[in-house]
Coordinates of C-alpha atoms and ligand atoms in Angstrom, one line a residue:
X113 CA 105.4 121.5 -151.2
X114 CA 103.8 121.6 -147.7
X115 CA 107.2 121.0 -146.2
X116 CA 108.8 123.8 -148.1
X117 CA 105.9 126.1 -147.3
X118 CA 106.1 125.7 -143.6
X119 CA 109.9 125.9 -143.3
X120 CA 109.9 129.0 -145.5
X121 CA 107.2 130.6 -143.4
X122 CA 108.9 129.8 -140.2
X123 CA 112.3 131.0 -141.5
X124 CA 110.7 134.3 -142.6
X125 CA 108.9 134.8 -139.4
X126 CA 112.1 134.3 -137.4
X127 CA 113.9 136.7 -139.7
X128 CA 111.2 139.4 -139.2
X129 CA 111.3 138.8 -135.4
X130 CA 115.0 139.3 -135.4
X131 CA 114.8 142.5 -137.5
X132 CA 112.0 143.9 -135.4
X133 CA 113.6 143.0 -132.0
X134 CA 115.2 146.5 -131.8
X135 CA 111.8 148.2 -132.0
X136 CA 110.0 148.2 -128.6
X137 CA 106.7 149.0 -130.3
X138 CA 106.6 145.5 -132.0
X139 CA 104.6 143.2 -129.7
X140 CA 104.6 140.1 -131.9
X141 CA 105.1 138.7 -135.3
X142 CA 102.5 136.2 -136.4
X143 CA 102.0 133.9 -139.4
X144 CA 98.4 134.3 -140.4
X145 CA 96.3 133.4 -143.5
X146 CA 95.9 130.1 -145.1
X147 CA 99.4 128.9 -144.4
X148 CA 98.9 129.3 -140.7
X149 CA 95.5 127.6 -140.9
X150 CA 96.7 124.9 -143.3
X151 CA 93.8 125.6 -145.7
X152 CA 95.7 126.6 -148.8
X153 CA 95.3 125.2 -152.3
X154 CA 98.0 125.3 -154.9
X155 CA 101.0 127.4 -154.2
X156 CA 100.0 129.8 -151.3
X157 CA 101.1 133.3 -150.5
X158 CA 102.6 133.7 -147.1
X159 CA 100.9 136.2 -144.9
X160 CA 102.8 137.7 -142.0
X161 CA 101.5 140.3 -139.6
X162 CA 103.6 142.5 -137.5
X163 CA 101.6 143.4 -134.3
X164 CA 102.3 146.8 -132.8
X165 CA 101.6 147.9 -129.3
X166 CA 98.3 149.9 -129.3
X167 CA 100.1 153.0 -128.0
X168 CA 102.2 153.2 -131.2
X169 CA 101.1 156.1 -133.4
X170 CA 99.9 155.2 -136.9
X171 CA 102.7 156.9 -138.8
X172 CA 105.3 155.1 -136.8
X173 CA 103.5 151.7 -137.3
X174 CA 103.5 152.3 -141.1
X175 CA 107.1 153.5 -141.2
X176 CA 108.5 150.6 -139.2
X177 CA 106.2 148.0 -140.6
X178 CA 106.8 148.9 -144.3
X179 CA 110.5 149.3 -143.5
X180 CA 110.8 145.8 -142.2
X181 CA 108.9 144.4 -145.2
X182 CA 111.2 146.2 -147.6
X183 CA 114.2 144.9 -145.8
X184 CA 113.4 141.2 -145.8
X185 CA 111.6 140.8 -149.1
X186 CA 112.7 141.0 -152.8
X187 CA 110.8 142.8 -155.5
X188 CA 108.8 144.7 -153.0
X189 CA 105.8 146.7 -153.8
X190 CA 104.0 149.0 -151.4
X191 CA 100.3 148.3 -151.6
X192 CA 97.8 150.7 -150.3
X193 CA 94.0 150.3 -150.7
X194 CA 92.6 150.7 -147.2
X195 CA 95.7 149.9 -145.2
X196 CA 99.3 150.0 -146.3
X197 CA 101.3 146.8 -146.5
X198 CA 104.3 145.3 -148.4
X199 CA 104.0 142.6 -151.1
X200 CA 107.2 140.9 -152.1
X201 CA 109.0 137.7 -152.7
X202 CA 110.9 135.4 -150.2
X203 CA 112.4 132.1 -151.4
X204 CA 110.3 132.2 -154.5
X205 CA 107.1 132.6 -152.5
X206 CA 104.7 135.5 -152.7
X207 CA 104.5 137.3 -149.3
X208 CA 102.3 139.9 -147.7
X209 CA 103.8 141.7 -144.7
X210 CA 101.1 143.7 -142.9
X211 CA 101.6 146.0 -139.9
X212 CA 98.6 146.0 -137.5
X213 CA 97.7 146.7 -133.9
X214 CA 97.9 144.0 -131.2
X215 CA 94.3 143.6 -130.0
X216 CA 92.8 141.0 -127.8
X217 CA 89.2 141.7 -128.7
X218 CA 87.5 143.4 -131.7
X219 CA 86.2 146.2 -129.5
X220 CA 89.8 147.4 -129.4
X221 CA 90.0 147.6 -133.1
X222 CA 92.2 150.5 -134.4
X223 CA 92.9 149.6 -138.0
X224 CA 91.0 147.6 -140.7
X225 CA 93.3 144.6 -140.5
X226 CA 93.6 144.2 -136.8
X227 CA 91.1 141.4 -136.8
X228 CA 93.2 139.1 -138.9
X229 CA 95.2 137.5 -136.1
X230 CA 91.9 136.9 -134.2
X231 CA 90.5 135.3 -137.4
X232 CA 93.5 133.0 -137.7
X233 CA 93.2 132.0 -134.0
X234 CA 89.5 131.4 -134.4
X235 CA 89.9 129.1 -137.3
X236 CA 92.7 127.2 -135.7
X237 CA 90.5 126.5 -132.7
X238 CA 87.3 125.7 -134.5
X239 CA 88.2 124.0 -137.8
X240 CA 88.4 120.2 -137.1
X241 CA 91.3 118.2 -138.5
X242 CA 89.2 116.5 -141.2
X243 CA 87.6 119.8 -142.3
X244 CA 90.8 121.2 -143.7
X245 CA 90.4 119.3 -146.9
X246 CA 86.8 120.3 -147.0
X247 CA 87.9 124.0 -147.0
X248 CA 90.3 123.2 -149.8
X249 CA 87.5 121.6 -151.9
X250 CA 85.3 124.6 -151.3
X251 CA 88.1 127.1 -152.2
X252 CA 88.9 125.1 -155.4
X253 CA 85.2 125.0 -156.3
X254 CA 85.0 128.8 -155.9
X255 CA 88.2 129.3 -157.8
X256 CA 86.9 127.2 -160.6
X257 CA 83.7 129.2 -161.0
X258 CA 85.6 132.5 -160.6
X259 CA 84.0 133.5 -157.3
X260 CA 87.1 133.1 -155.0
X261 CA 88.7 136.2 -153.5
X262 CA 87.3 139.2 -151.6
X263 CA 89.6 141.7 -153.5
X264 CA 88.0 144.4 -155.6
X265 CA 88.9 142.6 -158.9
X266 CA 86.7 139.6 -158.0
X267 CA 84.2 140.8 -155.4
X268 CA 83.8 137.3 -154.2
X269 CA 84.3 135.0 -151.2
X270 CA 87.4 135.4 -149.0
X271 CA 89.4 132.5 -147.6
X272 CA 88.2 133.2 -144.1
X273 CA 84.6 133.1 -145.4
X274 CA 85.1 129.6 -146.9
X275 CA 86.5 128.5 -143.6
X276 CA 83.6 129.8 -141.6
X277 CA 81.1 128.1 -144.0
X278 CA 82.8 124.8 -143.4
X279 CA 82.8 125.4 -139.7
X280 CA 79.1 126.3 -139.9
X281 CA 77.8 123.5 -142.1
X282 CA 80.5 120.8 -141.5
X283 CA 81.6 119.7 -144.9
X284 CA 82.0 120.8 -148.6
X285 CA 78.8 119.0 -149.6
X286 CA 76.8 120.4 -146.7
X287 CA 77.9 123.9 -147.6
X288 CA 76.8 123.4 -151.1
X289 CA 73.4 122.0 -150.0
X290 CA 72.8 125.0 -147.8
X291 CA 74.1 127.5 -150.3
X292 CA 71.9 126.1 -153.1
X293 CA 68.9 127.3 -151.0
X294 CA 70.3 130.8 -150.3
X295 CA 68.2 133.8 -151.1
X296 CA 69.3 137.4 -151.6
X297 CA 69.9 138.8 -148.1
X298 CA 70.6 135.5 -146.4
X299 CA 72.1 135.9 -143.0
X300 CA 74.3 133.4 -141.3
X301 CA 76.0 133.4 -137.9
X302 CA 77.7 131.0 -135.5
X303 CA 76.0 132.4 -132.3
X304 CA 72.6 133.4 -131.1
X305 CA 73.5 136.8 -129.9
X306 CA 72.0 140.0 -131.0
X307 CA 73.7 141.2 -134.2
X308 CA 73.9 144.1 -136.5
X309 CA 71.9 144.3 -139.8
X310 CA 73.6 144.5 -143.1
X311 CA 72.1 145.1 -146.5
X312 CA 74.6 142.9 -148.5
X313 CA 73.6 140.0 -150.8
X314 CA 75.0 137.7 -148.1
X315 CA 75.8 138.3 -144.5
X316 CA 78.0 136.0 -142.4
X317 CA 78.5 137.6 -138.9
X318 CA 82.1 137.5 -138.0
X319 CA 82.4 135.3 -134.9
X320 CA 85.2 137.5 -133.6
X321 CA 83.3 140.8 -134.2
X322 CA 79.5 140.8 -134.3
X323 CA 79.6 144.3 -136.0
X324 CA 81.3 142.9 -139.1
X325 CA 79.9 141.1 -142.1
X326 CA 82.6 138.7 -143.4
X327 CA 80.7 138.5 -146.7
X328 CA 80.4 142.2 -147.3
X329 CA 82.6 142.1 -150.4
X330 CA 80.4 139.5 -152.2
X331 CA 78.7 141.2 -155.1
X332 CA 75.2 140.2 -156.1
X333 CA 76.6 138.8 -159.3
X334 CA 79.1 136.5 -157.5
X335 CA 76.5 135.6 -155.0
X336 CA 73.9 134.5 -157.6
X337 CA 76.5 132.7 -159.7
X338 CA 77.7 130.7 -156.6
X339 CA 74.1 129.8 -155.6
X340 CA 73.4 128.7 -159.2
X341 CA 76.7 126.7 -159.4
X342 CA 75.7 124.9 -156.2
X343 CA 72.3 124.0 -157.6
X344 CA 73.8 122.6 -160.8
X345 CA 76.6 120.8 -159.1
X346 CA 74.3 119.0 -156.7
X347 CA 72.3 117.6 -159.6
X348 CA 75.2 117.1 -162.0
X349 CA 78.5 117.0 -160.2
X350 CA 81.6 117.3 -162.4
X351 CA 85.2 118.1 -162.1
X352 CA 84.7 121.0 -164.5
X353 CA 83.4 123.1 -161.6
X354 CA 86.8 122.8 -160.0
X355 CA 88.9 122.9 -163.1
X356 CA 87.0 124.5 -165.9
X357 CA 88.1 124.4 -169.5
X358 CA 89.6 127.5 -171.0
X359 CA 87.2 129.7 -172.9
X360 CA 88.0 129.7 -176.6
X361 CA 88.1 133.0 -178.3
X362 CA 85.1 133.5 -180.6
X363 CA 86.1 133.7 -184.2
X364 CA 85.1 136.4 -186.7
X365 CA 82.4 134.2 -188.2
X366 CA 80.7 133.6 -184.8
X367 CA 80.9 137.2 -183.9
X368 CA 79.4 138.3 -187.2
X369 CA 76.7 135.7 -186.9
X370 CA 75.8 137.0 -183.4
X371 CA 75.3 140.5 -184.6
X372 CA 73.4 139.4 -187.7
X373 CA 71.0 137.3 -185.6
X374 CA 70.4 140.1 -183.0
X375 CA 70.9 143.3 -184.9
X376 CA 72.7 144.7 -181.9
X377 CA 75.8 146.9 -182.1
X378 CA 78.9 147.0 -180.0
X379 CA 80.8 150.1 -179.0
X380 CA 84.3 150.0 -177.4
X381 CA 86.1 152.6 -175.4
X382 CA 89.7 152.1 -174.6
X383 CA 92.3 154.0 -172.6
X384 CA 95.8 153.2 -171.4
X385 CA 95.3 151.4 -168.1
X386 CA 95.8 153.8 -165.1
X387 CA 98.8 152.9 -162.9
X388 CA 98.2 151.4 -159.5
X389 CA 97.2 148.2 -157.8
X390 CA 94.2 146.1 -158.8
X391 CA 92.3 147.1 -155.7
X392 CA 92.2 150.7 -157.1
X393 CA 92.1 150.1 -160.8
X394 CA 89.1 147.8 -160.9
X395 CA 86.7 150.0 -158.9
X396 CA 87.8 153.0 -160.9
X397 CA 87.2 151.1 -164.2
X398 CA 83.7 150.0 -163.0
X399 CA 82.9 153.6 -162.0
X400 CA 84.0 154.8 -165.4
X401 CA 82.0 152.1 -167.2
X402 CA 78.9 153.1 -165.2
X403 CA 79.5 156.8 -165.9
X404 CA 79.8 156.3 -169.7
X405 CA 76.6 154.1 -169.6
X406 CA 74.7 156.9 -167.9
X407 CA 76.0 159.3 -170.5
X408 CA 74.8 157.0 -173.3
X409 CA 71.4 156.5 -171.7
X410 CA 71.0 160.2 -171.1
X411 CA 71.2 160.5 -174.9
X412 CA 68.7 157.7 -175.3
X413 CA 71.1 154.9 -176.4
X414 CA 69.8 151.6 -175.0
X415 CA 72.7 149.9 -173.2
X416 CA 71.8 146.2 -173.1
X417 CA 75.0 144.9 -171.5
X418 CA 78.5 146.0 -170.7
X419 CA 81.9 144.6 -169.5
X420 CA 85.5 145.6 -169.3
X421 CA 88.9 143.9 -169.6
X422 CA 92.1 145.1 -167.9
X423 CA 95.5 144.5 -169.6
X424 CA 97.9 147.2 -170.8
X425 CA 94.7 149.1 -171.6
X426 CA 91.4 149.4 -169.9
X427 CA 88.9 148.3 -172.6
X428 CA 85.2 149.0 -171.9
X429 CA 82.6 147.3 -174.1
X430 CA 79.0 148.3 -174.5
X431 CA 76.3 146.2 -176.2
X432 CA 73.8 148.6 -177.7
X433 CA 70.3 148.0 -179.1
X434 CA 71.6 150.3 -181.9
X435 CA 74.4 152.8 -182.3
X436 CA 72.6 155.2 -184.6
X437 CA 69.2 156.6 -183.6
X438 CA 66.9 159.2 -185.1
X439 CA 68.2 162.7 -185.8
X440 CA 65.4 164.2 -183.8
X441 CA 63.9 163.5 -180.4
X442 CA 60.7 164.2 -178.6
X443 CA 60.9 166.8 -175.9
X444 CA 58.0 167.1 -173.4
X445 CA 57.3 170.5 -172.0
X446 CA 55.1 172.0 -169.3
X447 CA 51.3 171.6 -169.0
X448 CA 49.4 174.0 -171.1
X449 CA 47.8 175.6 -168.0
X450 CA 51.1 176.6 -166.4
X451 CA 52.5 180.1 -166.4
X452 CA 55.8 179.0 -168.0
X453 CA 54.0 177.4 -171.0
X454 CA 54.4 180.6 -172.9
X455 CA 58.2 180.7 -172.3
X456 CA 58.4 177.1 -173.6
X457 CA 56.6 178.0 -176.8
X458 CA 58.7 181.1 -177.3
X459 CA 61.8 179.0 -176.9
X460 CA 60.9 176.3 -179.4
X461 CA 58.5 177.8 -181.9
X462 CA 60.6 178.1 -185.1
X463 CA 63.4 176.1 -183.5
X464 CA 61.7 172.8 -183.7
X465 CA 60.5 170.5 -186.4
X466 CA 57.0 171.5 -187.4
X467 CA 54.8 173.0 -184.7
X468 CA 54.6 172.4 -180.9
X469 CA 51.6 170.3 -180.1
X470 CA 49.6 169.2 -177.1
X471 CA 49.7 165.6 -175.8
X472 CA 48.0 164.7 -172.5
X473 CA 47.7 168.3 -171.6
X474 CA 51.4 169.1 -172.1
X475 CA 53.3 170.9 -174.8
X476 CA 55.5 168.7 -176.9
X477 CA 58.1 169.5 -179.5
X478 CA 60.2 167.5 -181.9
X479 CA 63.8 168.8 -181.8
X480 CA 67.2 168.0 -183.1
X481 CA 69.5 165.8 -181.0
X482 CA 73.0 167.0 -180.2
X483 CA 74.2 163.5 -181.1
X484 CA 72.5 160.7 -182.9
X485 CA 75.6 158.4 -183.3
X486 CA 76.9 156.8 -180.2
X487 CA 80.5 157.0 -181.4
X488 CA 80.3 160.7 -182.1
X489 CA 78.6 161.3 -178.7
X490 CA 81.5 159.6 -176.8
X491 CA 84.2 161.2 -179.0
X492 CA 82.9 164.6 -178.2
X493 CA 81.4 164.3 -174.7
X494 CA 83.1 161.5 -172.9
X495 CA 84.7 164.0 -170.6
X496 CA 81.2 164.8 -169.2
X497 CA 80.8 161.2 -168.0
X498 CA 81.4 160.5 -164.3
X499 CA 84.7 158.6 -164.0
X500 CA 87.2 157.0 -161.7
X501 CA 89.9 159.4 -160.6
X502 CA 92.7 157.7 -162.6
X503 CA 90.7 158.0 -165.8
X504 CA 90.0 161.7 -165.7
X505 CA 92.8 163.0 -167.8
X506 CA 93.3 160.0 -170.0
X507 CA 93.0 160.0 -173.8
X508 CA 90.1 157.7 -174.8
X509 CA 89.9 155.9 -178.1
X510 CA 86.3 155.2 -179.2
X511 CA 86.0 152.3 -181.6
X512 CA 82.8 151.8 -183.6
X513 CA 81.0 148.5 -184.4
X514 CA 82.5 148.0 -187.9
X515 CA 86.0 148.7 -186.8
X516 CA 85.7 146.2 -184.0
X517 CA 84.5 143.5 -186.3
X518 CA 87.5 143.9 -188.6
X519 CA 90.0 144.7 -185.9
X520 CA 91.7 142.5 -183.4
X521 CA 89.0 142.5 -180.7
X522 CA 88.1 138.8 -180.6
X523 CA 89.1 138.2 -176.9
X524 CA 87.3 141.3 -175.7
X525 CA 84.1 140.6 -177.7
X526 CA 84.2 137.0 -176.3
X527 CA 84.2 138.5 -172.8
X528 CA 81.1 140.4 -173.6
X529 CA 79.1 137.8 -175.6
X530 CA 80.1 134.3 -174.4
X531 CA 77.7 133.9 -171.5
X532 CA 78.5 130.2 -170.7
X533 CA 79.3 129.7 -167.1
X534 CA 82.9 128.3 -166.7
X535 CA 81.8 124.8 -165.7
X536 CA 79.8 124.3 -168.9
X537 CA 82.6 125.0 -171.4
X538 CA 83.2 121.8 -173.2
X539 CA 86.4 121.3 -175.1
X540 CA 85.9 121.2 -178.8
X541 CA 88.5 119.0 -180.4
X542 CA 89.6 120.2 -183.8
Ligands
UTP830 P1 94.7 136.3 -148.0 O1 94.0 137.1 -149.0 O2 96.1 135.9 -148.3 O3 93.7 135.0 -147.7 O4 94.7 137.1 -146.7 P2 94.0 133.6 -147.1 O5 93.1 133.3 -146.0 O6 95.5 133.5 -146.7 O7 93.6 132.7 -148.2 P3 94.5 132.3 -149.5 O8 94.7 130.8 -149.5 O9 95.8 133.0 -149.5 O10 93.7 132.7 -150.7 C1 95.2 136.6 -145.4 C2 94.7 137.4 -144.3 O11 95.3 138.6 -144.3 C3 94.3 139.7 -144.3 C4 93.0 139.1 -144.8 O12 92.0 139.6 -144.0 C5 93.2 137.6 -144.5 O13 92.5 137.2 -143.3 N1 94.8 140.7 -145.2 C6 95.5 140.4 -146.3 C7 94.5 142.0 -145.0 O14 93.8 142.2 -144.0 N2 94.9 143.0 -145.8 C8 95.6 142.7 -146.9 O15 95.9 143.6 -147.6 C9 95.9 141.4 -147.2
MN831 MN1 97.1 134.0 -148.1
MN832 MN1 97.7 137.4 -148.8

């Protein structure tokens, strides 16, 4: 494979150089990413950057860069999260072709991706020969536990971050020893210079740009999972960290047993998945899930847990303490001594259950809720929830507890309820 990877990469680079020769703005074409650094695991994607002269205006950079990508690749897709680039296929390999500005130092930075060629150069210069396999081990470990990838879908560790960790600590096992001791807010760097402060779970100062945190994408969940995985691995190493077993779907019996044991309820909201790339769809779904949670909580439904699954649909699951609460609620008004106390009494006397009464010096009334069933609440008011832009005009289906238990929701419920970390899933032989 290695042979095929490098010849394909060289061949593609040559082709792009040829195609771009007629554009005076193109300063260089470089192979970057894990193929250039020889740190890939499995079948890699090939990352090629087209470096433009810094005097090129951005519209022209995009037009030429994307045009070249579309010309040399098959099945191309224009991807645009922060910065536009082309994803496609060349000789059966996945390829990213990214236009950027040709900079010599991070101070000259003009677009978000301009550092990448500097990263590639830094790793090539600082990663020792025997450390390449150490990076591969670390990448596979992170893939196994589901923490590899800085993209929005994962919110984990980028390839470059794994390389810097090995450069910093020397080897896979030294990285794990150090990581098992990390705390929230841990800051790492490769130099003693004065550096910026970041509020992320983990900070690794970029050696090519002291104003950049290479670990900024790492969420607190992924950070904590990685630290815990390192702790467990060091005391009980096993290949399941690198190659976990597949999670088996919970069957109806197990699911019913869970809800019988806990008394909890599940509520599912599902919509056709918005179109677009993962880097947009995942953040939008998270935002929508958070917005619906806030709506539920505003109506006093206790949300114990939540998750979502993206396939043809976006399916959002909430674990509720209960999905049906009292018909009435307690509404606390102003202190008795305030001028507006009278308005409060006028508003509620006769409209509340029984009489207003005083508690701790304030007026209190018991009044009817607008909704006491979570399902009805969402059916009628989901449009009031704050949502990701792609969800705003979508038709939501709201599915209640009982319909979920009898319906075909096993894989989704498993996602919500099976809390075993990937490395601890043992195969159950039939
Ligand atoms: P990759 O995600 O392909 O990572 O991005 P990698 O280092 O090659 O690791 P693996 O083995 O494929 O997982 C390659 C480089 O391209 C930049 C990234 O910053 C990374 O340094 N890149 C990639 C972007 O800047 N923008 C993109 O949209 C894609
Ligand atoms: Mn890559
Ligand atoms: Mn890539």
